[in-house]
Tab-separated table of C-alpha atoms in Angstrom:
chain	number	residue	atom	x	y	z
A	105	MET	CA	-2.085	116.280	70.145
A	106	ALA	CA	0.522	118.837	71.211
A	107	ALA	CA	2.923	117.445	73.794
A	108	ALA	CA	2.406	118.766	77.313
A	109	LYS	CA	5.449	120.779	78.362
A	110	GLN	CA	4.580	120.456	82.037
A	111	VAL	CA	2.881	117.805	84.148
A	112	ASN	CA	1.880	118.555	87.726
A	113	ILE	CA	2.417	115.925	90.412
A	114	ALA	CA	0.275	115.672	93.547
A	115	ILE	CA	1.362	113.268	96.290
A	116	ILE	CA	-0.663	111.886	99.180
A	117	GLY	CA	1.468	110.025	101.729
A	118	ALA	CA	5.088	110.787	102.596
A	119	GLY	CA	5.909	107.853	104.899
A	120	GLY	CA	8.144	104.864	104.025
A	121	VAL	CA	7.204	104.379	100.365
A	122	GLY	CA	6.395	108.088	99.966
A	123	LYS	CA	9.888	109.115	101.123
A	124	CYS	CA	11.560	106.680	98.728
A	125	PHE	CA	9.306	107.865	95.897
A	126	LEU	CA	10.290	111.513	96.482
A	127	GLY	CA	13.950	110.577	96.040
A	128	GLN	CA	13.160	108.703	92.822
A	129	LEU	CA	10.969	111.572	91.543
A	130	GLU	CA	13.834	114.020	92.054
A	131	THR	CA	16.195	111.756	90.069
A	132	LEU	CA	13.573	111.228	87.356
A	133	SER	CA	12.970	114.952	86.844
A	134	GLN	CA	16.733	115.484	86.471
A	135	ARG	CA	17.153	112.581	84.055
A	136	ARG	CA	14.097	113.429	81.950
A	137	PRO	CA	13.744	117.216	81.728
A	138	SER	CA	10.759	116.979	79.379
A	139	PRO	CA	7.933	117.141	80.245
A	140	LYS	CA	8.814	119.275	83.248
A	141	LEU	CA	7.529	117.561	86.404
A	142	VAL	CA	6.222	120.063	88.936
A	143	LEU	CA	5.304	119.016	92.463
A	144	THR	CA	2.261	121.176	93.245
A	145	TYR	CA	0.729	119.357	96.239
A	146	ILE	CA	1.948	116.990	98.945
A	147	SER	CA	0.207	115.850	102.111
A	148	THR	CA	0.398	113.470	105.043
A	149	SER	CA	-2.678	112.578	107.096
A	150	LYS	CA	-2.275	115.779	109.139
A	151	LYS	CA	-0.309	118.332	107.096
A	152	ALA	CA	0.027	119.580	103.536
A	153	ILE	CA	1.996	121.962	101.325
A	154	TYR	CA	0.465	123.684	98.293
A	155	ASN	CA	0.463	127.169	96.775
A	156	SER	CA	-2.569	128.995	95.431
A	157	ASP	CA	-0.531	129.999	92.346
A	158	TYR	CA	0.660	126.379	91.807
A	159	ALA	CA	4.303	127.396	92.357
A	160	ALA	CA	6.601	124.366	92.397
A	161	ILE	CA	7.379	122.770	95.760
A	162	ALA	CA	11.101	121.982	96.131
A	163	ILE	CA	11.468	118.214	96.460
A	164	ASN	CA	14.816	118.190	98.266
A	165	ASP	CA	13.620	119.799	101.520
A	166	VAL	CA	9.977	118.771	101.389
A	167	ALA	CA	10.161	116.540	104.505
A	168	SER	CA	11.235	119.331	106.869
A	169	ASN	CA	8.851	121.822	105.237
A	170	LEU	CA	5.951	119.387	105.674
A	171	ALA	CA	6.767	118.915	109.356
A	172	SER	CA	6.611	122.673	109.968
A	173	SER	CA	3.655	123.415	107.648
A	174	SER	CA	0.502	124.945	109.090
A	175	GLN	CA	-1.647	123.890	106.095
A	176	ALA	CA	-4.122	121.029	106.519
A	177	PRO	CA	-4.657	118.376	103.818
A	178	LEU	CA	-7.484	119.040	101.368
A	179	ALA	CA	-10.410	116.598	101.346
A	180	PRO	CA	-10.680	114.775	97.967
A	181	PRO	CA	-13.414	117.024	96.424
A	182	LYS	CA	-11.451	120.191	97.344
A	183	LEU	CA	-8.183	118.636	96.157
A	184	ILE	CA	-9.763	117.730	92.808
A	185	GLU	CA	-11.010	121.317	92.411
A	186	TYR	CA	-7.518	122.663	93.210
A	187	LEU	CA	-5.693	120.278	90.850
A	188	LYS	CA	-8.185	120.719	88.016
A	189	SER	CA	-7.950	124.526	88.080
A	190	SER	CA	-4.183	124.501	87.406
A	191	GLY	CA	-4.685	124.209	83.645
A	192	SER	CA	-1.924	121.556	83.451
A	193	LYS	CA	-2.207	117.785	83.200
A	194	THR	CA	-1.918	116.239	86.644
A	195	VAL	CA	-0.942	112.854	88.075
A	196	LEU	CA	-2.003	111.924	91.608
A	197	VAL	CA	0.467	109.636	93.392
A	198	ASP	CA	-1.308	107.921	96.295
A	199	ASN	CA	1.340	106.354	98.546
A	200	THR	CA	-1.131	105.493	101.303
A	201	SER	CA	-3.186	102.449	102.177
A	202	SER	CA	-6.206	104.667	102.855
A	203	GLN	CA	-9.684	103.404	101.954
A	204	ASP	CA	-11.009	106.989	101.943
A	205	VAL	CA	-8.522	108.084	99.274
A	206	ALA	CA	-9.200	104.870	97.302
A	207	ASP	CA	-12.961	105.540	97.382
A	208	ALA	CA	-12.338	108.916	95.690
A	209	TYR	CA	-10.404	107.440	92.710
A	210	PRO	CA	-13.425	107.437	90.339
A	211	LEU	CA	-13.933	111.144	91.096
A	212	PHE	CA	-10.256	112.011	90.442
A	213	LEU	CA	-10.245	109.997	87.206
A	214	SER	CA	-13.533	111.354	85.877
A	215	ASN	CA	-12.033	114.836	86.322
A	216	GLY	CA	-9.085	113.898	84.098
A	217	ILE	CA	-6.547	113.355	86.902
A	218	SER	CA	-4.409	110.233	86.331
A	219	ILE	CA	-3.425	107.991	89.263
A	220	VAL	CA	-0.418	105.828	90.126
A	221	THR	CA	-0.443	103.981	93.436
A	222	PRO	CA	0.612	100.987	95.526
A	223	ASN	CA	-2.711	101.210	97.455
A	224	LYS	CA	-4.192	97.679	97.428
A	225	LYS	CA	-7.500	98.763	98.929
A	226	ALA	CA	-8.637	100.551	95.768
A	227	PHE	CA	-8.363	97.393	93.664
A	228	SER	CA	-9.256	94.703	96.201
A	229	GLY	CA	-12.228	96.410	97.855
A	230	SER	CA	-15.730	95.984	96.493
A	231	TYR	CA	-16.074	94.839	92.884
A	232	LYS	CA	-18.314	97.883	92.330
A	233	LEU	CA	-15.434	100.271	93.198
A	234	TRP	CA	-13.149	98.330	90.809
A	235	GLN	CA	-15.672	98.779	87.978
A	236	GLU	CA	-16.180	102.475	88.781
A	237	ILE	CA	-12.413	103.148	88.761
A	238	PHE	CA	-11.808	101.622	85.342
A	239	SER	CA	-14.951	102.968	83.699
A	240	ALA	CA	-14.139	106.509	84.957
A	241	ALA	CA	-10.646	106.201	83.449
A	242	GLU	CA	-12.050	104.909	80.168
A	243	GLN	CA	-14.558	107.732	79.865
A	244	SER	CA	-12.183	110.593	80.728
A	245	GLY	CA	-8.984	109.263	79.151
A	246	ALA	CA	-7.126	109.608	82.475
A	247	LYS	CA	-4.760	106.726	83.268
A	248	VAL	CA	-4.606	104.483	86.327
A	249	TYR	CA	-1.668	102.173	87.135
A	250	HIS	CA	-1.086	100.101	90.267
A	251	GLU	CA	1.877	97.779	89.651
A	252	SER	CA	3.058	98.032	93.266
A	253	SER	CA	-0.279	96.868	94.682
A	254	VAL	CA	1.021	93.300	94.133
A	255	GLY	CA	4.655	92.300	94.632
A	256	ALA	CA	6.096	95.812	95.109
A	257	GLY	CA	8.346	96.604	92.106
A	258	LEU	CA	8.165	93.097	90.591
A	259	PRO	CA	6.503	93.230	87.131
A	260	VAL	CA	3.555	91.044	88.179
A	261	ILE	CA	0.567	93.132	87.074
A	262	SER	CA	2.187	94.354	83.841
A	263	THR	CA	3.079	90.751	82.925
A	264	LEU	CA	-0.449	89.489	83.625
A	265	ASN	CA	-1.932	92.371	81.609
A	266	ASP	CA	0.417	91.584	78.701
A	267	LEU	CA	-0.595	87.897	78.781
A	268	VAL	CA	-4.315	88.739	78.811
A	269	ASN	CA	-4.138	91.619	76.294
A	270	THR	CA	-2.152	89.593	73.744
A	271	GLY	CA	-4.767	86.827	73.853
A	272	ASP	CA	-2.985	84.177	75.920
A	273	GLU	CA	-5.230	82.050	78.117
A	274	VAL	CA	-4.189	82.171	81.781
A	275	THR	CA	-5.212	78.892	83.417
A	276	LYS	CA	-3.644	79.171	86.872
A	277	ILE	CA	-1.707	81.663	89.017
A	278	GLU	CA	0.111	80.382	92.080
A	279	GLY	CA	2.749	81.771	94.384
A	280	VAL	CA	4.097	83.185	97.608
A	281	PHE	CA	2.731	86.732	97.692
A	282	SER	CA	3.889	87.861	101.132
A	283	GLY	CA	7.482	88.717	102.051
A	284	THR	CA	6.542	88.136	105.694
A	285	MET	CA	5.127	84.644	105.089
A	286	SER	CA	8.032	83.808	102.787
A	287	PHE	CA	10.571	84.713	105.479
A	288	LEU	CA	8.629	82.859	108.188
A	289	PHE	CA	8.296	79.564	106.337
A	290	ASN	CA	11.787	79.615	104.813
A	291	SER	CA	13.078	79.862	108.415
A	292	PHE	CA	10.512	77.593	110.102
A	293	ALA	CA	10.532	74.783	107.500
A	294	PRO	CA	13.756	75.098	105.455
A	295	THR	CA	14.492	72.606	102.665
A	296	SER	CA	17.597	71.532	104.608
A	297	GLY	CA	18.250	71.706	108.352
A	298	LYS	CA	15.830	71.852	111.239
A	299	GLY	CA	14.213	75.292	111.382
A	300	GLY	CA	13.173	77.075	114.553
A	301	GLN	CA	10.064	77.034	116.716
A	302	TRP	CA	7.118	78.781	115.053
A	303	SER	CA	6.626	81.403	117.792
A	304	ALA	CA	10.369	82.189	117.853
A	305	GLU	CA	10.383	82.701	114.067
A	306	VAL	CA	7.366	85.041	114.275
A	307	LYS	CA	9.098	87.037	117.030
A	308	LYS	CA	12.319	87.224	114.996
A	309	ALA	CA	10.427	88.351	111.875
A	310	LYS	CA	8.838	91.155	113.885
A	311	GLU	CA	12.190	92.260	115.346
A	312	LEU	CA	13.685	92.394	111.829
A	313	GLY	CA	10.820	94.585	110.632
A	314	TYR	CA	9.278	91.954	108.333
A	315	THR	CA	5.861	91.965	110.007
A	316	GLU	CA	3.262	94.618	110.713
A	317	PRO	CA	3.460	96.148	114.237
A	318	ASP	CA	0.858	93.515	115.185
A	319	PRO	CA	1.945	90.263	113.451
A	320	ARG	CA	-1.677	89.109	113.331
A	321	ASP	CA	-2.195	91.565	110.464
A	322	ASP	CA	0.118	89.309	108.417
A	323	LEU	CA	-0.866	85.938	109.881
A	324	ASN	CA	-4.593	86.401	109.135
A	325	GLY	CA	-3.848	85.958	105.417
A	326	LEU	CA	-5.818	89.059	104.391
A	327	ASP	CA	-2.825	90.827	102.815
A	328	VAL	CA	-2.322	87.839	100.488
A	329	ALA	CA	-6.090	87.643	99.865
A	330	ARG	CA	-6.115	91.284	98.715
A	331	LYS	CA	-3.321	90.602	96.194
A	332	LEU	CA	-5.103	87.474	94.921
A	333	THR	CA	-8.324	89.460	94.503
A	334	ILE	CA	-6.504	91.971	92.284
A	335	LEU	CA	-4.849	89.301	90.101
A	336	ALA	CA	-8.041	87.231	89.803
A	337	ARG	CA	-9.960	90.300	88.594
A	338	LEU	CA	-7.246	91.124	86.053
A	339	ALA	CA	-7.467	87.519	84.838
A	340	GLY	CA	-11.203	88.028	84.240
A	341	LEU	CA	-12.838	86.646	87.406
A	342	GLU	CA	-15.492	88.768	89.099
A	343	VAL	CA	-14.227	88.288	92.660
A	344	GLU	CA	-16.464	90.257	95.011
A	345	SER	CA	-13.948	90.876	97.836
A	346	PRO	CA	-10.931	89.369	99.655
A	347	THR	CA	-13.312	87.649	102.074
A	348	SER	CA	-15.405	85.960	99.362
A	349	PHE	CA	-13.084	82.900	99.064
A	350	PRO	CA	-11.302	80.567	101.522
A	351	VAL	CA	-8.472	82.278	103.425
A	352	GLN	CA	-6.629	80.279	106.072
A	353	SER	CA	-5.635	82.306	109.128
A	354	LEU	CA	-2.575	81.198	111.115
A	355	ILE	CA	-3.810	82.954	114.259
A	356	PRO	CA	-4.886	80.416	116.912
A	357	LYS	CA	-8.617	80.973	117.678
A	358	GLU	CA	-7.798	81.628	121.336
A	359	LEU	CA	-5.457	84.513	120.444
A	360	GLU	CA	-7.655	86.321	117.890
A	361	SER	CA	-9.008	88.725	120.475
A	362	VAL	CA	-5.989	89.399	122.727
A	363	ALA	CA	-5.500	93.131	123.162
A	364	THR	CA	-2.073	93.769	121.635
A	365	GLY	CA	0.531	92.337	119.268
A	366	ASP	CA	2.956	92.012	122.189
A	367	GLU	CA	0.473	89.974	124.208
A	368	PHE	CA	-0.108	87.807	121.122
A	369	LEU	CA	3.649	87.087	120.831
A	370	GLU	CA	3.836	86.351	124.552
A	371	LYS	CA	1.091	83.717	124.366
A	372	LEU	CA	1.951	82.222	120.957
A	373	PRO	CA	4.536	79.618	122.225
A	374	ALA	CA	1.700	77.649	123.885
A	375	PHE	CA	0.355	76.899	120.374
A	376	ASP	CA	3.628	75.875	118.681
A	377	SER	CA	2.602	72.201	118.623
A	378	GLN	CA	-0.123	72.939	116.019
A	379	MET	CA	2.406	74.254	113.494
A	380	GLU	CA	4.952	71.564	114.420
A	381	GLU	CA	2.378	68.891	113.502
A	382	THR	CA	1.771	70.553	110.132
A	383	LYS	CA	5.515	70.685	109.455
A	384	ALA	CA	6.056	67.046	110.529
A	385	ALA	CA	3.198	65.819	108.299
A	386	ALA	CA	4.827	67.481	105.275
A	387	GLU	CA	8.280	66.108	106.204
A	388	LYS	CA	6.849	62.558	106.302
A	389	GLU	CA	5.982	62.973	102.614
A	390	GLY	CA	9.428	64.453	101.860
A	391	LYS	CA	7.879	67.899	101.430
A	392	VAL	CA	7.864	71.345	103.043
A	393	VAL	CA	4.909	73.517	103.980
A	394	ARG	CA	4.468	77.008	102.497
A	395	PHE	CA	1.812	79.739	102.723
A	396	VAL	CA	0.553	80.300	99.193
A	397	GLY	CA	-2.200	81.856	97.164
A	398	SER	CA	-3.665	80.230	94.069
A	399	ILE	CA	-6.178	81.136	91.376
A	400	ASP	CA	-7.614	78.395	89.181
A	401	VAL	CA	-9.126	80.444	86.382
A	402	ALA	CA	-11.134	77.653	84.692
A	403	SER	CA	-12.903	76.504	87.867
A	404	LYS	CA	-12.971	80.086	89.260
A	405	GLN	CA	-11.422	78.851	92.512
A	406	VAL	CA	-9.345	81.306	94.560
A	407	LYS	CA	-7.756	80.248	97.861
A	408	VAL	CA	-5.089	81.256	100.347
A	409	GLY	CA	-3.438	78.949	102.872
A	410	LEU	CA	-0.890	76.246	103.673
A	411	GLU	CA	0.178	73.823	100.945
A	412	LYS	CA	2.863	71.106	100.766
A	413	PHE	CA	5.571	71.207	98.091
A	414	ASP	CA	8.309	68.868	96.898
A	415	LEU	CA	11.787	70.081	97.875
A	416	SER	CA	12.639	70.606	94.195
A	417	HIS	CA	9.634	72.903	93.595
A	418	PRO	CA	10.531	76.589	92.956
A	419	ILE	CA	8.136	77.630	95.749
A	420	ALA	CA	9.951	75.359	98.245
A	421	SER	CA	13.406	76.688	97.459
A	422	LEU	CA	12.707	80.420	97.900
A	423	LYS	CA	15.231	82.353	99.990
A	424	GLY	CA	14.820	85.132	102.546
A	425	SER	CA	11.655	87.173	102.084
A	426	ASP	CA	11.374	86.780	98.299
A	427	ASN	CA	8.053	86.516	96.493
A	428	ILE	CA	7.471	84.079	93.656
A	429	ILE	CA	4.538	84.180	91.227
A	430	SER	CA	3.950	81.472	88.613
A	431	PHE	CA	1.671	82.072	85.621
A	432	TYR	CA	0.417	78.894	83.929
A	433	THR	CA	-0.943	79.717	80.487
A	434	LYS	CA	-1.846	78.063	77.202
A	435	ARG	CA	1.219	79.492	75.449
A	436	TYR	CA	3.689	78.629	78.202
A	437	GLY	CA	2.349	75.078	78.560
A	438	SER	CA	3.421	72.970	81.537
A	439	ASN	CA	6.401	75.213	82.388
A	440	PRO	CA	5.027	78.374	83.965
A	441	LEU	CA	6.313	81.909	83.462
A	442	ILE	CA	7.898	82.686	86.849
A	443	ILE	CA	8.578	86.067	88.444
A	444	GLN	CA	10.714	86.051	91.582
A	445	GLY	CA	12.414	88.621	93.809
A	446	ALA	CA	11.911	91.081	96.655
A	447	GLY	CA	8.208	91.702	97.066
A	448	ALA	CA	8.450	94.271	99.859
A	449	GLY	CA	10.557	97.256	100.895
A	450	GLY	CA	10.336	101.019	100.407
A	451	GLU	CA	12.743	101.433	97.488
A	452	VAL	CA	11.424	98.526	95.377
A	453	THR	CA	7.791	99.477	96.043
A	454	ALA	CA	8.533	103.100	95.086
A	455	MET	CA	10.285	101.803	91.954
A	456	GLY	CA	7.002	100.227	90.830
A	457	VAL	CA	5.239	103.567	91.423
A	458	THR	CA	7.918	105.544	89.549
A	459	SER	CA	7.830	103.057	86.685
A	460	ASP	CA	4.033	103.503	86.477
A	461	LEU	CA	4.491	107.281	86.469
A	462	ILE	CA	6.839	106.978	83.474
A	463	LYS	CA	4.154	104.919	81.660
A	464	VAL	CA	1.506	107.563	82.366
A	465	LEU	CA	3.808	110.375	81.199
A	466	SER	CA	4.452	108.571	77.914
A	467	GLN	CA	0.670	108.490	77.334
A	468	ILE	CA	-0.414	111.954	78.476
A	469	ALA	CA	2.596	114.166	77.747
């Protein structure tokens, strides 16, 4: 196969991760002049930039040009038509968390357009969508990579794929999969010292930008459940959805339906005693409490929630907002393969996307 001299890049989403990715794409195209990477389409939810003759869009001033653009984003079928007609190989970079874009992945892939993305919804939605995505890629030869859908730039998915593809038997996956929950519990129940009140720690985490605008979107456990769904499927389990296994929510029942995140934070102190009791029970056993996800592959059990750990356990001694993921396998025996580090943040998430793009380029160009 003759090497492609040019690969077109289409980007959906130019927010936090999208901005960081643009910077990394610019550096990448300077460092690796071949194949030539040409940005031919970029859009936010409201605006877009693209040229009918596929002329390259300058990366360095794309943010200001997007803001002043009068073009509207193309709906997926129209975008596919536009990208396909360029005559060049194309990679779609989806930096959104949009379900609508995710639902169109099989259509992009079956038209030969490769995808790299941190969008969890594509891979943790219905099992049917998961199957459609990978069978479309297999049939067309287009590639799909989603390293940053779990653990940002940490090599979690690539490691699991390597274990499975080389014939190792993964028996259990366990870890702290949320930077928010990691930060909260490392502050609330530290391995040494007292730790603060639960509601105060949640408020502090929000002020530092560790939580979603409404902290309930973190405390309901669904973000962790989505990541577990993805890893369980890669390990061979047919998990139907992130709500098809036990997920413990840390939102008091009485506060589930309050109108806003601010009202939630205002009323949360009245429920501190519940979390204090949980912490005290763990302390009595010489342990600390952590919010973890686990997949027991043999028994096909997936669960998300609070667990107690000895102070010497790697999960107990995490710092800051780090993630930790332990893979227990036949080859690694009783000592798991452990991946640890920052599992959130624009630059590290974009790094996972850029790294996936490099993998795709090595296969299609």
